[in-house]
Coordinates of C-alpha atoms in Angstrom, one line a residue:
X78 CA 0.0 0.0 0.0
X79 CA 1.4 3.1 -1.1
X80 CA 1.6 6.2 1.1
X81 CA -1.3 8.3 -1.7
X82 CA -3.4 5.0 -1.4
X83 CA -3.5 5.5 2.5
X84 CA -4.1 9.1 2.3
X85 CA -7.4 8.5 -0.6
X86 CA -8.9 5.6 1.4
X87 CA -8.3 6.8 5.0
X88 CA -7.8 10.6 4.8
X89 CA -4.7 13.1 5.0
X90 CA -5.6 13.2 9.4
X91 CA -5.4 9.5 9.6
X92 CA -2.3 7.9 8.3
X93 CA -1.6 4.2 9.1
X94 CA 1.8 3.8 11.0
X95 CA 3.2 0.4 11.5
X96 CA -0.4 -1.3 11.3
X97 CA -1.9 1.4 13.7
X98 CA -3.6 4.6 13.6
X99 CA -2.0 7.6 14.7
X100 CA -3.5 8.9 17.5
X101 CA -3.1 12.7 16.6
X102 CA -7.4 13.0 16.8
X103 CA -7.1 12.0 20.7
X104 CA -4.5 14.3 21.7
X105 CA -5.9 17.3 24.2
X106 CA -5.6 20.4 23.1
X107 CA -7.0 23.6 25.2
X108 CA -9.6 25.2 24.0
X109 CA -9.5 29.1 24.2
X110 CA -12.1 31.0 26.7
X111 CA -13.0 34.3 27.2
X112 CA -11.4 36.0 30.2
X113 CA -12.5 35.0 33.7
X114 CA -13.4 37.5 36.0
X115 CA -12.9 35.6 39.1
X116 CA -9.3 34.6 38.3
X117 CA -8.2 38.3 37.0
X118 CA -9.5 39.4 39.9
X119 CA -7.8 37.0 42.7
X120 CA -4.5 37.6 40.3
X121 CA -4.9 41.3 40.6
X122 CA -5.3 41.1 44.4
X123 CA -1.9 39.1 45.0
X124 CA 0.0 40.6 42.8
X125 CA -1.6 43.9 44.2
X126 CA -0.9 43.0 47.7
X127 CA 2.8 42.0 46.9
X128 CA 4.0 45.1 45.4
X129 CA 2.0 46.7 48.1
X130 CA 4.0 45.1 50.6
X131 CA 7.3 45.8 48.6
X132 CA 6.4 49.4 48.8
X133 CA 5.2 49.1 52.4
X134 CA 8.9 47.7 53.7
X135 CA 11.0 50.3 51.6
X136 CA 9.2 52.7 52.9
X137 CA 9.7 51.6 56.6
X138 CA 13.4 50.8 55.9
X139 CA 13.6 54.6 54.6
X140 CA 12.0 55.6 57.7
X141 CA 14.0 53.6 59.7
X142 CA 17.3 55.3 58.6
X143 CA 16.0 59.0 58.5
X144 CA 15.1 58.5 62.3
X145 CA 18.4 56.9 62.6
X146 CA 20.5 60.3 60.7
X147 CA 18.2 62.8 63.2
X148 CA 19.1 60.6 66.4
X149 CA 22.9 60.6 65.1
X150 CA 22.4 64.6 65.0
X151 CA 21.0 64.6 68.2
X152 CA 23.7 63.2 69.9
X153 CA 26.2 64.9 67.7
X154 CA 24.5 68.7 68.7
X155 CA 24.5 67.5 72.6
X156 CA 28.3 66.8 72.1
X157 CA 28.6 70.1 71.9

């Protein structure tokens, strides 16, 4: 059997491979959806809270070290 008789009598998406069909027609493929709301909007909210609480700790740690500076003058101008 030649490789044009397979493709006429079983068609070009079935092609006989050692004695078998190929088993391309059963393979899962994901079908495309619309957005979800409910998933953008839990995604959103964590990736919102992260770089929130990025933000938040920079912040803090800048805080930290200007109160540090003004002690350090504090002490510096008691010296004095």
């Amino acid at each position: 059997m030649g490789v044009a008789q397979l493709i006429s009598e079983f068609g070009s998406d079935k092609i006989l491979k050692k004695g078998r069909y190929m088993a391309a027609h059963k393979i899962a493929h994901a079908t495309l959806k619309g957005p979800s709301v409910v998933k953008e909007i839990c995604i959103g909210l964590t990736l919102g809270l992260f770089a929130g609480g990025l933000w938040k700790m920079y912040h803090w740690n800048e805080q930290r070290r200007t109160r540090a500076f003004y002690d350090m003058l504090e002490k510096e101008a008691q010296k004095l």
